[in-house]
Coordinates of N, CA and C in Angstrom, one line a residue:
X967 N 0.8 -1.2 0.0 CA 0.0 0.0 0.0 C 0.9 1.2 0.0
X968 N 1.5 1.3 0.8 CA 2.5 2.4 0.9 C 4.1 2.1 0.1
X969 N 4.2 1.0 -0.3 CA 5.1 0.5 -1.4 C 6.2 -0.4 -0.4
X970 N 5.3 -0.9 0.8 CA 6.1 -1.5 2.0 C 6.3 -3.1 1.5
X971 N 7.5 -3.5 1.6 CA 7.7 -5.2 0.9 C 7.4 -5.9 2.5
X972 N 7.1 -6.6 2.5 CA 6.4 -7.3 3.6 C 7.5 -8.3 4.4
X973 N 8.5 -8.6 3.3 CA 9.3 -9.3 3.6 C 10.0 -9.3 4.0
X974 N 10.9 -8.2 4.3 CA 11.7 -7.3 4.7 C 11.3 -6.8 6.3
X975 N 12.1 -7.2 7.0 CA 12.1 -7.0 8.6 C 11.4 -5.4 8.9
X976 N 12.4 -4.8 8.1 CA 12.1 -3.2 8.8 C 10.9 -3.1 8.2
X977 N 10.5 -3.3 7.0 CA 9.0 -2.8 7.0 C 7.7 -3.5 7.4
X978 N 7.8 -4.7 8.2 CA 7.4 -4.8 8.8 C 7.1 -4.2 10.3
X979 N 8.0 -3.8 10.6 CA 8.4 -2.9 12.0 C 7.9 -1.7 11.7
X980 N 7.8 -0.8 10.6 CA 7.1 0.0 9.9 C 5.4 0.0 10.1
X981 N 5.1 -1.3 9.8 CA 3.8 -1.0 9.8 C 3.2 -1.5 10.9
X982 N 4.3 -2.4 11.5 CA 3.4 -2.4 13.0 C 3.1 -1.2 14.3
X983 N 4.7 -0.2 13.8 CA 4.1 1.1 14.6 C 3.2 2.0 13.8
X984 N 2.7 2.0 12.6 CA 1.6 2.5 12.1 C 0.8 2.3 12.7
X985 N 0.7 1.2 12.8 CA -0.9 0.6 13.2 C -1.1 0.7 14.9
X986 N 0.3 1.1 15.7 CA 0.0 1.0 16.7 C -0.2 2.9 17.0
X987 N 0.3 3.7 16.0 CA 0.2 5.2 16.4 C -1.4 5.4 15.7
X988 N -2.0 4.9 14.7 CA -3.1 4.6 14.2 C -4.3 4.3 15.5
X989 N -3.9 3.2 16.8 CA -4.5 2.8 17.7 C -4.9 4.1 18.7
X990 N -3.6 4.4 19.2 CA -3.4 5.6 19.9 C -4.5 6.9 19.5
X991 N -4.4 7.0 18.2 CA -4.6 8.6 17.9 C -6.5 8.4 18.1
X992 N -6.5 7.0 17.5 CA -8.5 6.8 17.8 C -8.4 6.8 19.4
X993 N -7.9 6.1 19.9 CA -8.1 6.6 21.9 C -8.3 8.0 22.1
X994 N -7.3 8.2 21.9 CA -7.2 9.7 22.4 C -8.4 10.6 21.5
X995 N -8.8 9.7 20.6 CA -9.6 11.1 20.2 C -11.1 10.6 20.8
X996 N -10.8 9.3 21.1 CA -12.7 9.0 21.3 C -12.7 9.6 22.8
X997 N -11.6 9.2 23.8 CA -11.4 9.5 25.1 C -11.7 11.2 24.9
X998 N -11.4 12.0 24.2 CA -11.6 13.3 24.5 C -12.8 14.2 24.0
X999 N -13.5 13.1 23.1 CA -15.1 13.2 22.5 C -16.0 12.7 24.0
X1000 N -15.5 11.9 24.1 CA -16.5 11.7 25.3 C -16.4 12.7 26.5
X1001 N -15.2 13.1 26.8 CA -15.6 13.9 27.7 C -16.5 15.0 27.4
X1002 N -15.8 15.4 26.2 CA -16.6 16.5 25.6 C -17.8 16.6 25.6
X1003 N -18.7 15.4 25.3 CA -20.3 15.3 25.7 C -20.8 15.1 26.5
X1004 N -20.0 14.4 27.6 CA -20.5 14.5 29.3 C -19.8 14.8 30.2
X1005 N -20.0 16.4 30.0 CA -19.5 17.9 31.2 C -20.4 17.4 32.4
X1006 N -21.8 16.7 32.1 CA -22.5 16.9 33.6 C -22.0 15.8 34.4
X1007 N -21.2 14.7 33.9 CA -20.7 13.6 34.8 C -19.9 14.6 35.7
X1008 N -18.9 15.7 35.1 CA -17.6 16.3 36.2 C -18.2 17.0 37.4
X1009 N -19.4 17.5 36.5 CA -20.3 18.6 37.7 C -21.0 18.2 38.4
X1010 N -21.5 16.7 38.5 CA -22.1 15.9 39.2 C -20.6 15.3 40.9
X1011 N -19.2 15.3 39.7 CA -18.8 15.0 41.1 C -18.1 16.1 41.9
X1012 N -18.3 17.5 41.5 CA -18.1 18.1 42.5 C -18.5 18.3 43.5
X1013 N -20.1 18.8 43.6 CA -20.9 19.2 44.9 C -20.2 18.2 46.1
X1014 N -19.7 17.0 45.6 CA -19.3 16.2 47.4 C -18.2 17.0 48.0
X1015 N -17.3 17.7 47.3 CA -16.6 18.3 48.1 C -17.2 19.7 48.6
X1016 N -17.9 20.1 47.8 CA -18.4 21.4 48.3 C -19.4 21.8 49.4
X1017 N -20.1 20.0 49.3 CA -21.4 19.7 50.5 C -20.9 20.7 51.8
X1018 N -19.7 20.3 52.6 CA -19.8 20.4 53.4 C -19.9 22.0 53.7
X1019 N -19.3 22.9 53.0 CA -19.5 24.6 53.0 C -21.0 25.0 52.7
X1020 N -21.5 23.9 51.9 CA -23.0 24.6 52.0 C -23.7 24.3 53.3
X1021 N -23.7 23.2 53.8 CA -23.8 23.2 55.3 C -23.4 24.2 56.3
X1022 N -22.5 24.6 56.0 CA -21.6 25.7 56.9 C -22.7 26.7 56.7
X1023 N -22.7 27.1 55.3 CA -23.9 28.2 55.1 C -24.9 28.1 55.3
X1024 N -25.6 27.0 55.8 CA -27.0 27.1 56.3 C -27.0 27.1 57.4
X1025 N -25.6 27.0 58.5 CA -26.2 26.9 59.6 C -25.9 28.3 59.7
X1026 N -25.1 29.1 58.9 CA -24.9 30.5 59.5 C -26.1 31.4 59.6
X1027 N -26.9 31.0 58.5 CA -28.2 31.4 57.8 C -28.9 31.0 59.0
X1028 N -28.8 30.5 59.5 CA -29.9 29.7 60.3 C -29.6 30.7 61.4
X1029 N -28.0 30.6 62.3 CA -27.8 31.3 63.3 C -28.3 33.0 63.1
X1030 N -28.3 33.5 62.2 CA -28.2 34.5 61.6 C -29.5 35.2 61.9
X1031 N -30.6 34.2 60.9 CA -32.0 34.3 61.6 C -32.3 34.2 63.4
X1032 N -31.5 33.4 63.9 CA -32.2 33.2 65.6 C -31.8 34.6 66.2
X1033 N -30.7 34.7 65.7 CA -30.2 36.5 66.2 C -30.9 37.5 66.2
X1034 N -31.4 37.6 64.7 CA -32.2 38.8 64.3 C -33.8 38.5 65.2
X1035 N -34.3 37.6 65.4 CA -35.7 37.0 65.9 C -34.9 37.4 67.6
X1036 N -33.8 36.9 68.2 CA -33.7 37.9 69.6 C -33.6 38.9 69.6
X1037 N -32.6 40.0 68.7 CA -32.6 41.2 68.6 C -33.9 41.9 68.6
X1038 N -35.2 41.0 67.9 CA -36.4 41.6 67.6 C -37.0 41.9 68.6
X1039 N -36.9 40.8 69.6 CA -37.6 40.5 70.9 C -37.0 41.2 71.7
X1040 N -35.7 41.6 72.0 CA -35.5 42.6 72.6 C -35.7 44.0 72.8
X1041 N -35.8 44.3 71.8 CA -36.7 45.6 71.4 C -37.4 46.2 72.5
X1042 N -38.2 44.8 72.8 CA -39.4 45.0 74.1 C -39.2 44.9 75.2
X1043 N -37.8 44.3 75.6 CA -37.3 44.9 76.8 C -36.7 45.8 76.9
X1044 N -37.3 46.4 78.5 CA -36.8 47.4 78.9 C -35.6 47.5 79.4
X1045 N -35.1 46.7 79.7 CA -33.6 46.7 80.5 C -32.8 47.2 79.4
X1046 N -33.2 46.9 77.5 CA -32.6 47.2 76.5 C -32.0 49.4 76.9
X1047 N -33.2 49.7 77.2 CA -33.5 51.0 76.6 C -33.5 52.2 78.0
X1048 N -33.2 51.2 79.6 CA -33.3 51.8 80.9 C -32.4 50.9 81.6
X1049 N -31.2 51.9 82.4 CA -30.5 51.6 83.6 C -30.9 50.8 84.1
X1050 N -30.6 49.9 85.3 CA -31.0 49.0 86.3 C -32.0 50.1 87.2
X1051 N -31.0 51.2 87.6 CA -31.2 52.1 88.5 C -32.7 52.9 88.1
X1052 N -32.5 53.0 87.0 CA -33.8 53.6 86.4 C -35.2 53.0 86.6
X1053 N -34.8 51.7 86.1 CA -35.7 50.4 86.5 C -36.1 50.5 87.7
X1054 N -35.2 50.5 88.5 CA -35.6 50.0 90.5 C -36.1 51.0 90.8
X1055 N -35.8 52.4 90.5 CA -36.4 53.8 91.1 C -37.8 54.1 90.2
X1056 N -38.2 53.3 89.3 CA -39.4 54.3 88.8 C -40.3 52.6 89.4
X1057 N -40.0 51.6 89.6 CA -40.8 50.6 90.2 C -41.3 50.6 91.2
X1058 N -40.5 51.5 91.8 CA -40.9 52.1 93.7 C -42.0 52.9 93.6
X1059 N -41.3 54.2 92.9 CA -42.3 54.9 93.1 C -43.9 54.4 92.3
X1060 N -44.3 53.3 90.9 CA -44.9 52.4 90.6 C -45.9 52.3 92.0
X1061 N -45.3 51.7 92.4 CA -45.6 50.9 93.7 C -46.3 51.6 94.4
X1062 N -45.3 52.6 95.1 CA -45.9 53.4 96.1 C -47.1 54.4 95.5
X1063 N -46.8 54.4 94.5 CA -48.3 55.3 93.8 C -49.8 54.4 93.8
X1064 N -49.7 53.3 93.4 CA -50.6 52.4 93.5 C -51.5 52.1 95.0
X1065 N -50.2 52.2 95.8 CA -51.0 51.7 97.0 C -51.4 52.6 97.7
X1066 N -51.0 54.3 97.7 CA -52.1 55.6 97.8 C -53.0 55.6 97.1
X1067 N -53.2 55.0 96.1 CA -53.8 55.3 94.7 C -55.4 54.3 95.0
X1068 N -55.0 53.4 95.3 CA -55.9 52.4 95.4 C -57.0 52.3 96.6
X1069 N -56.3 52.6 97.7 CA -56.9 52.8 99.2 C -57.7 53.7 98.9
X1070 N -59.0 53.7 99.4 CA -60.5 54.4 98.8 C -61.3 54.6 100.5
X1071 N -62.0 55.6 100.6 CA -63.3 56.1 101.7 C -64.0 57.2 101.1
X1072 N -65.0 56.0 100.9 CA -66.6 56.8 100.1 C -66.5 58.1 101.3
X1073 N -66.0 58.0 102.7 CA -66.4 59.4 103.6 C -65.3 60.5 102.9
X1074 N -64.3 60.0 102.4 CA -63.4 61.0 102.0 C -62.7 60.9 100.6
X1075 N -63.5 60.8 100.0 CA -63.4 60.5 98.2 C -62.4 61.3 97.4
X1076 N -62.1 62.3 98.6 CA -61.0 63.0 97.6 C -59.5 62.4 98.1
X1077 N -59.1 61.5 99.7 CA -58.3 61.7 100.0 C -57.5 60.9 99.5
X1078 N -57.5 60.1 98.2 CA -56.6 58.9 98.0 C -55.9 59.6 96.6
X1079 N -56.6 60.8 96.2 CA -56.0 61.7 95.1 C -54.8 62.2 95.3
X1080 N -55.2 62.8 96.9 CA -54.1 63.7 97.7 C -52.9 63.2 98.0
X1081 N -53.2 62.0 99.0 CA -52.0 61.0 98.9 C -51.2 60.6 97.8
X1082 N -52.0 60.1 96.5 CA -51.4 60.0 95.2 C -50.3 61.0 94.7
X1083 N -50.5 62.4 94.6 CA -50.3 63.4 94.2 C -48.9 63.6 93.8
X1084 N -48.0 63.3 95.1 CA -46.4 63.6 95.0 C -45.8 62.5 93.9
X1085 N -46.8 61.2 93.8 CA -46.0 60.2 92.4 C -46.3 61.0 91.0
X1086 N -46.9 61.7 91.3 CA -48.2 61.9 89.7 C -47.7 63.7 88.6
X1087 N -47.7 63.0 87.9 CA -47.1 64.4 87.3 C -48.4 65.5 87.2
X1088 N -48.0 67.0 87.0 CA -49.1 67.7 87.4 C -50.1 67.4 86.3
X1089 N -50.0 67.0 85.1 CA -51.3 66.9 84.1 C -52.3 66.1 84.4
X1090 N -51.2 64.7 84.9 CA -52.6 63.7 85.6 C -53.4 64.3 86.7
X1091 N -52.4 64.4 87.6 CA -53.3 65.2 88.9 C -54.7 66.7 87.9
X1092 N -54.2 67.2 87.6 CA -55.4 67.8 86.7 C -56.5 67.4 86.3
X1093 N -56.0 66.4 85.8 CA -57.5 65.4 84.8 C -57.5 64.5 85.9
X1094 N -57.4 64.2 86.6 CA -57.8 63.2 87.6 C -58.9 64.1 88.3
X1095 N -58.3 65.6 88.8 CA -59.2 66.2 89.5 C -60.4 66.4 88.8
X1096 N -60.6 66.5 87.6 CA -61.7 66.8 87.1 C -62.3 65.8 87.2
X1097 N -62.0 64.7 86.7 CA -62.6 63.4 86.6 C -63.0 62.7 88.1
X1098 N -63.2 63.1 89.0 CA -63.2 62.4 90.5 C -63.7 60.9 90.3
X1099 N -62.8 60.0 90.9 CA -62.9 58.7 91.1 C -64.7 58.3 92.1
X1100 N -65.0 57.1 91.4 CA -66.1 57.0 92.0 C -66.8 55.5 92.4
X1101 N -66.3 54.9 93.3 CA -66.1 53.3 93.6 C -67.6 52.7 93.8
X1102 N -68.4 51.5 93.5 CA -69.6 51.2 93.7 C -69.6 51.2 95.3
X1103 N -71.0 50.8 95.3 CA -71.3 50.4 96.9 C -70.9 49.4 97.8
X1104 N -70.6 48.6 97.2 CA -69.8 46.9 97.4 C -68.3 47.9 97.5
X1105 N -68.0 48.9 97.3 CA -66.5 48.5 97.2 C -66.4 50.4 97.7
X1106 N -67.2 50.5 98.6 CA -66.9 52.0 98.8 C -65.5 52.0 100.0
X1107 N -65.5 51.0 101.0 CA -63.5 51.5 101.5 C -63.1 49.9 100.8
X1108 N -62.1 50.7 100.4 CA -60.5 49.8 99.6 C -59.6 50.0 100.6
X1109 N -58.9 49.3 100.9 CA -57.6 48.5 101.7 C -56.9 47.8 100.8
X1110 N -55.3 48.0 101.4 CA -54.3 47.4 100.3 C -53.6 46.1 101.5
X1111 N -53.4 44.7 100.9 CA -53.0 44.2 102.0 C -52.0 44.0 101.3
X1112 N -51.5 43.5 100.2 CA -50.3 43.2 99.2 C -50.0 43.9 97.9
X1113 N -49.7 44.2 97.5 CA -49.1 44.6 96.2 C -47.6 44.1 95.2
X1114 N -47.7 43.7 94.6 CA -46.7 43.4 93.6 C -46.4 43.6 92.4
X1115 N -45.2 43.9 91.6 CA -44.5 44.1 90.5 C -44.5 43.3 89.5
X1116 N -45.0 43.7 88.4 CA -44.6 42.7 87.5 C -44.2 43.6 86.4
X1117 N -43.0 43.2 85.3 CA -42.9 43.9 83.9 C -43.4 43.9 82.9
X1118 N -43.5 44.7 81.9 CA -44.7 44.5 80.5 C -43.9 44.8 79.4
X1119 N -44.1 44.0 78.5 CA -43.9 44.6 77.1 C -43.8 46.0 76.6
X1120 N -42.8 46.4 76.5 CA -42.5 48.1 76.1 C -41.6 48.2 75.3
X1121 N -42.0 49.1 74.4 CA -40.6 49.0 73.2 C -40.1 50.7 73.0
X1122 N -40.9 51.6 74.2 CA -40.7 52.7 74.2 C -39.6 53.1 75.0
X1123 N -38.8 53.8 74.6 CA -37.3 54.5 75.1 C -37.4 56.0 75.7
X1124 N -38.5 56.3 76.2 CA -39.0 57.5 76.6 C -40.0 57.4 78.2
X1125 N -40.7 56.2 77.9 CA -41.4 55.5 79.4 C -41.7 54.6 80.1
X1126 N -41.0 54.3 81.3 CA -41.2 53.3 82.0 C -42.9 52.3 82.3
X1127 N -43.1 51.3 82.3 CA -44.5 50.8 82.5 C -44.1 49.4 83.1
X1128 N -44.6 49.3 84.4 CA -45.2 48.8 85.2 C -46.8 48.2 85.3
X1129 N -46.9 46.5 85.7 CA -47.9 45.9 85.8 C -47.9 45.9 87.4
X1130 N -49.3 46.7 88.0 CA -49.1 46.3 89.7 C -50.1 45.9 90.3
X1131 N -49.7 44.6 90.9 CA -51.2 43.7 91.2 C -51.5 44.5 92.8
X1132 N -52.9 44.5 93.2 CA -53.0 44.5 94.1 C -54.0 43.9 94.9
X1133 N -53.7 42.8 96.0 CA -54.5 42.1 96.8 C -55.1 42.9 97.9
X1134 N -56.4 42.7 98.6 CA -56.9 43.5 99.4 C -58.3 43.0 100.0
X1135 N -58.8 44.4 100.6 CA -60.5 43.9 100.8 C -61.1 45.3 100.4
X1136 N -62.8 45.1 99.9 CA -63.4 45.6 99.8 C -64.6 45.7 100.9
X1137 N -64.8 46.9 101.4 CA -66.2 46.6 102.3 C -67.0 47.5 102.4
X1138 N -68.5 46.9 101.8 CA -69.6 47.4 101.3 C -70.2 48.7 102.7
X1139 N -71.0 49.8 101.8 CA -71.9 50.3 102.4 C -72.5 49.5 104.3
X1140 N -72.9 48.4 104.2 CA -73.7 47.2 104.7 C -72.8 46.7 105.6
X1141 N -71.6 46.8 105.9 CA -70.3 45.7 106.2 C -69.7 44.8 105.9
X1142 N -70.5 44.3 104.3 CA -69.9 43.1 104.0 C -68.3 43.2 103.3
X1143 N -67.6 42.3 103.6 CA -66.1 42.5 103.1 C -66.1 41.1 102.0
X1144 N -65.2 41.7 101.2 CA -65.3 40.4 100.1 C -63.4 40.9 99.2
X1145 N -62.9 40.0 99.3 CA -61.2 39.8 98.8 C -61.4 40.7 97.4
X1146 N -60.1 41.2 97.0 CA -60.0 41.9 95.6 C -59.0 41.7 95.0
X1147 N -59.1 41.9 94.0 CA -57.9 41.8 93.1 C -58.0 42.9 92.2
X1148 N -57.1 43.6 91.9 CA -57.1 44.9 90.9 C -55.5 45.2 90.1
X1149 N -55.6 45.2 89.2 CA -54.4 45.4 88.5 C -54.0 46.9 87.8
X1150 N -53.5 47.5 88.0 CA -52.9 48.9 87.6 C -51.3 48.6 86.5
X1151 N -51.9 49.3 85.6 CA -51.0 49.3 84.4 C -50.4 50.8 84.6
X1152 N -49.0 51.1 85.0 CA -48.6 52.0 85.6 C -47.6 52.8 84.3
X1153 N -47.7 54.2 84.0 CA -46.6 54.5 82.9 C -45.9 55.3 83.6
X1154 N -44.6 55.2 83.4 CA -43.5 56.7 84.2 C -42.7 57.6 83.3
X1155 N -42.6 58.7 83.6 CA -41.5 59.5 82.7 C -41.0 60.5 83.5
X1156 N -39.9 60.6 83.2 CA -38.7 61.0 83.9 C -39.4 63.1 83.5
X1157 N -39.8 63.7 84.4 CA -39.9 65.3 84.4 C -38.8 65.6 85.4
X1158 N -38.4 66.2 85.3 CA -37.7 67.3 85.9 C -36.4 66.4 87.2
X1159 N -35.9 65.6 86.3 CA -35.1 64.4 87.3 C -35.8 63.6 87.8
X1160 N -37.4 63.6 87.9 CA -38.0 62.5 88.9 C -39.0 62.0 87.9
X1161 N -39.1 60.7 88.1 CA -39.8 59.5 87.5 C -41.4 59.8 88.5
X1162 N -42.1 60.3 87.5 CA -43.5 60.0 87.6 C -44.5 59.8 86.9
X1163 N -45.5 59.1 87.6 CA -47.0 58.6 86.8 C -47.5 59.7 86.2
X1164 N -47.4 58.9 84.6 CA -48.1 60.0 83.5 C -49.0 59.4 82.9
X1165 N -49.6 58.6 83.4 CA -50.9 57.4 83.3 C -50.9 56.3 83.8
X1166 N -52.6 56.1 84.0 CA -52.7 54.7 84.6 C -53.9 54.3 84.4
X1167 N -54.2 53.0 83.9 CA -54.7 52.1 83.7 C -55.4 51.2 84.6
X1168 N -56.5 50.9 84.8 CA -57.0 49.9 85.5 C -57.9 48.7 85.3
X1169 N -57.5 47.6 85.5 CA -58.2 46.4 85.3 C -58.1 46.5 83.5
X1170 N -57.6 46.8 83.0 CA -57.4 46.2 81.4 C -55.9 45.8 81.0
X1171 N -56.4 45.0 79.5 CA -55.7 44.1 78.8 C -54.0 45.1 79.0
X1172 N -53.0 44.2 79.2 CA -51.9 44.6 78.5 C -51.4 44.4 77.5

């Protein structure tokens, strides 16, 4: 074919490396057709090394969110947005307003205003005056036997608010006494250095 005598050693040796560079050149070409048409086999075996980083990123994602969901909820605490000190001194006075505040005698309907007065900033005391408190007949004298603190959801940076239970007796026109329960939703703001009641709430939702 190529004018090779067969007989002859070397061209024999001739065409057996033909045929074996002939072998080669089809491998190499089929081996690199094939890859050529399946790119998705290589991209299929990456992701196993990469699994573990995308894990990484979901749990950041994950921690990421729990953070921002506390940060949110913080918001609503107060300790976020008020000193300790601020806290403990506007709770007192809370307190001590409530339990002037609460103590009631139908004989003397004004005197639980009066006592109130020094917690109370002057606008309330104003509209309180106008508005005169006015207790039923079951419950004309109030007595405070317990009182207690509780905290509330606040997201305001301007006023303290206090939840203040208070346990007691009521006793009617007639003498009858019968146990109480009354809850005061207490707001404070700091006037003139001093933390006082600039509203209050009674017996409703917080």
């Amino acid at each position: 074919m190529f004018g090779w005598d067969f007989h002859h050693k070397s061209d024999r040796i001739k065409l057996f490396l033909f045929i074996l560079a002939m072998f080669l050149l089809i491998g190499f070409s089929a081996s690199f057709i094939f890859r050529g048409l399946n790119p998705e086999a290589e991209e299929r075996e990456e992701p196993s090394e990469s699994e573990p980083h995308s894990q990484e990123t979901a749990e950041d994602d994950s921690s990421s969110s729990l953070a921002g969901e506390e940060e949110s909820a913080n918001e609503y605490d107060q300790a976020e947005h008020f000193t300790d000190e601020q806290l403990s001194h506007s709770k007192e006075v809370a307190l001590a307003f409530v339990q002037a505040f609460h103590a009631y005698d139908a004989k003397e309907p004004e005197k639980y205003l009066e006592k109130a007065k020094p917690y109370m900033a002057n606008a309330l005391y104003e509209k309180m005056g106008r508005n005169m408190r006015r207790e039923p007949l079951d419950r004309s004298f109030l007595s405070v036997e317990k009182a207690d603190v509780t905290p509330v959801v606040n997201p305001s940076s301007a006023i303290i608010r206090w939840n203040v239970m208070v346990t007691g007796k009521a006793e009617a026109i007639d003498g009858t006494v019968t146990p109480t329960e009354d809850w005061y939703l207490v707001s404070l703001k700091q006037i003139n250095g001093e933390w006082l009641v600039e509203d209050v709430r009674v017996n409703v939702p917080n």
